[in-house]
Amino acid sequence: HEVLDFGTNAPNGCDYPDLAYPTCRSITEGKAELGILLCGSGIGMSISANKVRGIRAALCHDELTAEMSRRHNNANVLCLPADLIGEELTRRIVEVWLKTTFEGGRHERRVRKIAEYEERELCGGSGEPPVEKA
């Protein structure tokens, strides 16, 4: 895999939104296909990443949640809790996540609805759920 590294290399703490944003923009701008973000709990990265239009970030704690995030949700960003899981489990999660592909089918409709909700909210819509097309 070709890697784009957006940091951090500083010994001091950093603000996770400052790292999540360029990672996610690299995906939405077509410079990267997928992104992996880490912070202490993974929660801050997940929240930050999911603020970027077109991003489906999933916080995963094990191989099964990593697999399902790709198979069913077509997650394009993996968020990991660096303080909560060990290095070996982190590697296994990343390996499973990178190897798993989107299943499509009924899940495609659901992912499309998420994108429609996102679009409606970003465009100042009514907040009403999209009508399912037959």
XYZ file of N, CA and C in Angstrom:
402
model
N 0.833 -1.187 0.000
C 0.000 0.000 0.000
C 0.875 1.247 0.000
N 0.467 2.217 -0.795
C 1.129 3.516 -0.755
C 0.477 4.317 0.372
N 1.278 4.915 1.215
C 0.782 5.586 2.414
C 1.028 7.084 2.347
N 0.011 7.850 2.707
C 0.132 9.287 2.938
C 0.075 9.460 4.448
N 1.082 10.045 5.025
C 1.161 10.192 6.478
C 0.916 11.644 6.853
N -0.166 11.881 7.601
C -0.517 13.234 8.016
C -0.126 13.509 9.468
N 0.748 12.681 10.021
C 1.272 12.903 11.371
C 0.473 12.141 12.407
N 0.819 12.313 13.572
C 1.742 13.266 14.144
C 3.060 12.583 14.490
N 4.104 13.350 14.493
C 5.407 12.848 14.894
C 5.913 13.601 16.117
N 5.076 14.433 16.684
C 5.453 15.241 17.844
C 5.311 14.432 19.124
N 6.224 14.634 20.061
C 6.132 13.904 21.330
C 5.004 14.417 22.224
N 4.562 15.633 21.984
C 3.490 16.220 22.785
C 2.136 15.853 22.204
N 1.097 16.106 22.961
C -0.253 15.851 22.493
C -0.591 16.715 21.284
N -1.611 16.311 20.588
C -2.072 17.078 19.433
C -3.591 17.087 19.439
N -4.177 17.859 18.571
C -5.624 17.923 18.452
C -6.056 17.007 17.308
N -6.794 15.945 17.656
C -7.157 14.944 16.653
C -7.910 15.499 15.446
N -8.752 16.554 15.570
C -9.387 17.072 14.356
C -8.376 17.569 13.321
N -7.236 18.065 13.804
C -6.212 18.570 12.880
C -5.591 17.457 12.041
N -5.681 16.229 12.490
C -5.164 15.077 11.733
C -6.279 14.382 10.957
N -7.465 14.353 11.535
C -8.590 13.691 10.864
C -8.970 14.410 9.575
N -9.004 15.734 9.618
C -9.465 16.494 8.459
C -8.617 16.272 7.208
N -7.298 16.433 7.253
C -6.531 16.211 6.016
C -6.590 14.760 5.540
N -6.694 13.836 6.465
C -6.830 12.428 6.069
C -8.128 12.232 5.282
N -9.209 12.747 5.822
C -10.510 12.579 5.164
C -10.587 13.354 3.850
N -10.016 14.537 3.813
C -10.006 15.304 2.566
C -9.210 14.578 1.487
N -8.168 13.872 1.858
C -7.406 13.121 0.857
C -8.284 12.060 0.202
N -9.239 11.536 0.948
C -10.171 10.543 0.392
C -11.202 11.231 -0.490
N -11.814 12.289 0.012
C -12.867 12.943 -0.770
C -12.325 13.630 -2.016
N -11.043 13.978 -2.010
C -10.416 14.587 -3.188
C -9.811 13.545 -4.129
N -9.938 12.270 -3.804
C -9.454 11.210 -4.677
C -7.965 10.939 -4.597
N -7.297 11.473 -3.611
C -5.859 11.235 -3.455
C -5.578 9.937 -2.707
N -6.588 9.439 -1.996
C -6.484 8.178 -1.259
C -7.825 7.465 -1.346
N -7.795 6.154 -1.230
C -9.037 5.380 -1.246
C -9.597 5.189 0.158
N -8.703 4.972 1.114
C -9.096 4.670 2.485
C -8.201 5.430 3.446
N -8.668 5.558 4.691
C -7.873 6.207 5.718
C -7.926 5.444 7.022
N -6.878 5.560 7.796
C -6.808 4.950 9.124
C -6.398 6.031 10.108
N -7.189 6.188 11.155
C -6.955 7.199 12.180
C -6.881 6.555 13.555
N -5.982 7.038 14.383
C -5.848 6.543 15.746
C -5.866 7.705 16.719
N -6.501 7.502 17.851
C -6.367 8.388 19.000
C -6.568 7.511 20.231
N -6.530 8.087 21.398
C -6.595 7.280 22.607
C -7.766 6.329 22.648
N -8.971 6.844 22.493
C -10.171 6.000 22.519
C -10.704 5.711 21.125
N -10.279 6.473 20.135
C -10.807 6.355 18.781
C -12.084 7.157 18.569
N -12.691 7.593 19.649
C -13.975 8.290 19.564
C -13.816 9.668 18.937
N -12.843 10.433 19.393
C -12.633 11.773 18.846
C -12.341 11.751 17.362
N -11.513 10.814 16.936
C -11.206 10.683 15.508
C -12.458 10.315 14.730
N -13.247 9.402 15.268
C -14.464 8.966 14.587
C -15.448 10.117 14.421
N -15.658 10.870 15.483
C -16.566 12.014 15.404
C -16.044 13.039 14.404
N -14.756 13.353 14.492
C -14.165 14.344 13.583
C -14.263 13.897 12.129
N -13.894 12.665 11.866
C -13.901 12.149 10.495
C -15.302 12.169 9.895
N -16.291 11.810 10.679
C -17.654 11.731 10.164
C -18.292 13.092 9.921
N -17.591 14.169 10.223
C -18.070 15.516 9.892
C -17.742 15.889 8.449
N -16.889 15.109 7.807
C -16.483 15.399 6.439
C -17.431 14.678 5.485
N -18.032 15.435 4.592
C -18.990 14.897 3.624
C -18.351 13.752 2.834
N -19.060 12.630 2.768
C -18.595 11.474 2.008
C -17.771 10.488 2.808
N -17.524 10.798 4.060
C -16.731 9.903 4.898
C -17.665 9.017 5.717
N -17.320 7.751 5.760
C -18.012 6.777 6.602
C -16.943 6.146 7.492
N -16.719 6.792 8.630
C -15.676 6.344 9.555
C -16.278 5.384 10.574
N -15.561 4.301 10.831
C -16.019 3.291 11.777
C -14.975 3.084 12.863
N -15.419 3.172 14.101
C -14.564 2.872 15.246
C -14.646 1.377 15.489
N -13.508 0.699 15.380
C -13.485 -0.753 15.505
C -12.560 -1.180 16.635
N -13.008 -2.198 17.375
C -12.248 -2.716 18.507
C -11.780 -4.151 18.305
N -12.198 -4.764 17.203
C -11.813 -6.148 16.946
C -11.960 -6.453 15.461
N -11.551 -7.654 15.069
C -11.569 -8.025 13.658
C -12.982 -8.084 13.093
N -13.948 -8.537 13.901
C -15.316 -8.661 13.400
C -15.922 -7.293 13.087
N -15.762 -6.325 13.988
C -16.329 -5.004 13.692
C -15.621 -4.366 12.501
N -14.336 -4.632 12.344
C -13.615 -4.120 11.175
C -14.176 -4.733 9.893
N -14.367 -6.033 9.898
C -14.909 -6.709 8.718
C -16.308 -6.197 8.390
N -17.165 -6.105 9.390
C -18.542 -5.686 9.139
C -18.616 -4.226 8.684
N -17.712 -3.388 9.174
C -17.730 -1.989 8.749
C -17.465 -1.853 7.261
N -16.655 -2.736 6.725
C -16.370 -2.717 5.282
C -17.468 -3.454 4.511
N -17.824 -4.654 4.950
C -18.801 -5.479 4.222
C -20.169 -4.819 4.139
N -20.642 -4.272 5.255
C -22.011 -3.771 5.307
C -22.134 -2.258 5.195
N -21.112 -1.519 5.606
C -21.216 -0.058 5.639
C -20.286 0.645 4.665
N -19.461 -0.121 3.982
C -18.495 0.447 3.038
C -17.697 1.570 3.686
N -17.277 1.332 4.934
C -16.492 2.334 5.659
C -15.230 2.660 4.866
N -14.942 3.942 4.764
C -13.728 4.349 4.059
C -12.667 4.914 5.003
N -13.001 4.983 6.292
C -12.026 5.368 7.316
C -12.168 4.422 8.502
N -11.061 3.883 8.928
C -10.987 3.028 10.110
C -10.440 3.857 11.265
N -11.163 3.903 12.374
C -10.700 4.596 13.578
C -10.366 3.549 14.626
N -9.206 3.723 15.244
C -8.725 2.744 16.215
C -8.418 3.398 17.551
N -8.703 2.665 18.649
C -8.437 3.161 19.993
C -7.043 2.747 20.466
N -6.056 3.570 20.211
C -4.661 3.215 20.486
C -4.396 2.893 21.955
N -5.125 3.519 22.870
C -4.895 3.276 24.294
C -5.644 2.059 24.824
N -6.526 1.488 24.021
C -7.393 0.423 24.524
C -7.092 -0.957 23.968
N -6.396 -1.025 22.853
C -6.062 -2.327 22.268
C -4.558 -2.369 22.015
N -4.020 -3.556 22.031
C -2.584 -3.712 21.846
C -2.154 -3.624 20.398
N -0.858 -3.603 20.215
C -0.275 -3.459 18.883
C -0.620 -4.639 17.976
N -0.589 -5.841 18.502
C -0.895 -7.029 17.682
C -2.350 -7.022 17.225
N -3.282 -6.707 18.115
C -4.686 -6.635 17.728
C -4.898 -5.514 16.719
N -4.239 -4.405 16.906
C -4.330 -3.302 15.951
C -3.925 -3.777 14.561
N -2.835 -4.501 14.462
C -2.375 -5.017 13.166
C -3.389 -5.970 12.542
N -3.961 -6.844 13.344
C -4.960 -7.785 12.817
C -6.199 -7.048 12.318
N -6.642 -6.054 13.069
C -7.810 -5.268 12.665
C -7.544 -4.577 11.331
N -6.394 -3.934 11.210
C -6.041 -3.233 9.970
C -5.979 -4.214 8.808
N -5.377 -5.364 9.018
C -5.266 -6.363 7.955
C -6.639 -6.822 7.480
N -7.527 -7.140 8.393
C -8.882 -7.568 8.030
C -9.606 -6.440 7.313
N -9.504 -5.234 7.835
C -10.217 -4.095 7.262
C -9.771 -3.818 5.830
N -8.473 -3.877 5.586
C -7.959 -3.614 4.241
C -8.317 -4.709 3.243
N -8.458 -5.933 3.702
C -8.750 -7.061 2.805
C -10.240 -7.242 2.525
N -11.099 -6.646 3.339
C -12.538 -6.851 3.209
C -13.127 -5.877 2.197
N -14.012 -6.393 1.356
C -14.678 -5.546 0.361
C -16.155 -5.367 0.709
N -16.739 -4.347 0.133
C -18.144 -4.028 0.340
C -19.014 -5.090 -0.325
N -20.001 -5.552 0.408
C -20.888 -6.613 -0.051
C -21.950 -6.114 -1.025
N -22.337 -4.866 -0.915
C -23.372 -4.328 -1.793
C -24.743 -4.876 -1.434
N -25.575 -5.137 -2.452
C -26.914 -5.678 -2.212
C -27.744 -4.755 -1.355
N -28.407 -5.330 -0.360
C -29.281 -4.534 0.512
C -28.500 -3.450 1.249
N -27.214 -3.657 1.435
C -26.387 -2.683 2.134
C -26.151 -1.436 1.279
N -26.155 -1.593 -0.028
C -25.990 -0.453 -0.936
C -27.106 0.567 -0.718
N -28.321 0.068 -0.575
C -29.469 0.951 -0.348
C -29.282 1.727 0.953
N -28.783 1.081 1.967
C -28.602 1.726 3.270
C -27.493 2.761 3.231
N -26.406 2.438 2.569
C -25.301 3.395 2.443
C -25.761 4.602 1.628
N -26.550 4.355 0.602
C -27.088 5.450 -0.214
C -27.996 6.356 0.625
N -28.793 5.766 1.514
C -29.656 6.570 2.381
C -28.829 7.450 3.315
N -27.750 6.918 3.824
C -26.867 7.718 4.680
C -26.367 8.933 3.902
N -25.950 8.703 2.660
C -25.455 9.802 1.818
C -26.569 10.816 1.547
N -27.787 10.338 1.367
C -28.913 11.242 1.138
C -29.213 12.079 2.382
N -29.176 11.467 3.546
C -29.364 12.220 4.797
C -28.284 13.282 4.930
N -27.055 12.882 4.660
C -25.920 13.796 4.755
C -26.113 14.983 3.812
N -26.485 14.714 2.595
C -26.691 15.766 1.603
C -27.808 16.707 2.034
N -28.889 16.137 2.524
C -30.027 16.950 2.953
C -29.625 17.879 4.098
N -28.901 17.378 5.061
C -28.486 18.191 6.208
C -27.492 19.272 5.790
N -26.572 18.942 4.921
C -25.573 19.906 4.478
C -26.176 21.000 3.618
N -27.292 20.688 2.981
C -27.936 21.665 2.107
C -29.077 22.386 2.812
N -29.177 22.236 4.135
C -30.216 22.941 4.888
C -31.597 22.394 4.638
N -31.670 21.089 4.409
C -32.952 20.453 4.111
C -33.875 20.372 5.302
N -34.983 19.744 5.091
C -36.036 19.664 6.106
C -35.718 18.682 7.202
N -34.772 17.807 6.987
C -34.466 16.789 7.982
C -35.372 15.591 7.880
N -36.318 15.616 6.955
C -37.213 14.484 6.759
C -36.437 13.344 6.102
N -36.753 12.116 6.458
C -36.059 10.993 5.830
C -36.353 10.924 4.343
N -35.389 10.494 3.544
C -35.636 10.364 2.107
C -36.656 9.282 1.836
N -37.437 9.486 0.813
C -38.425 8.501 0.403
C -37.719 7.416 -0.383
N -37.958 6.161 0.017
C -37.320 5.040 -0.672
C -37.931 4.887 -2.057
N -37.070 4.746 -3.044
C -37.507 4.577 -4.419
C -37.713 3.104 -4.698
N -38.767 2.794 -5.383
C -39.079 1.389 -5.683
C -38.153 0.825 -6.736
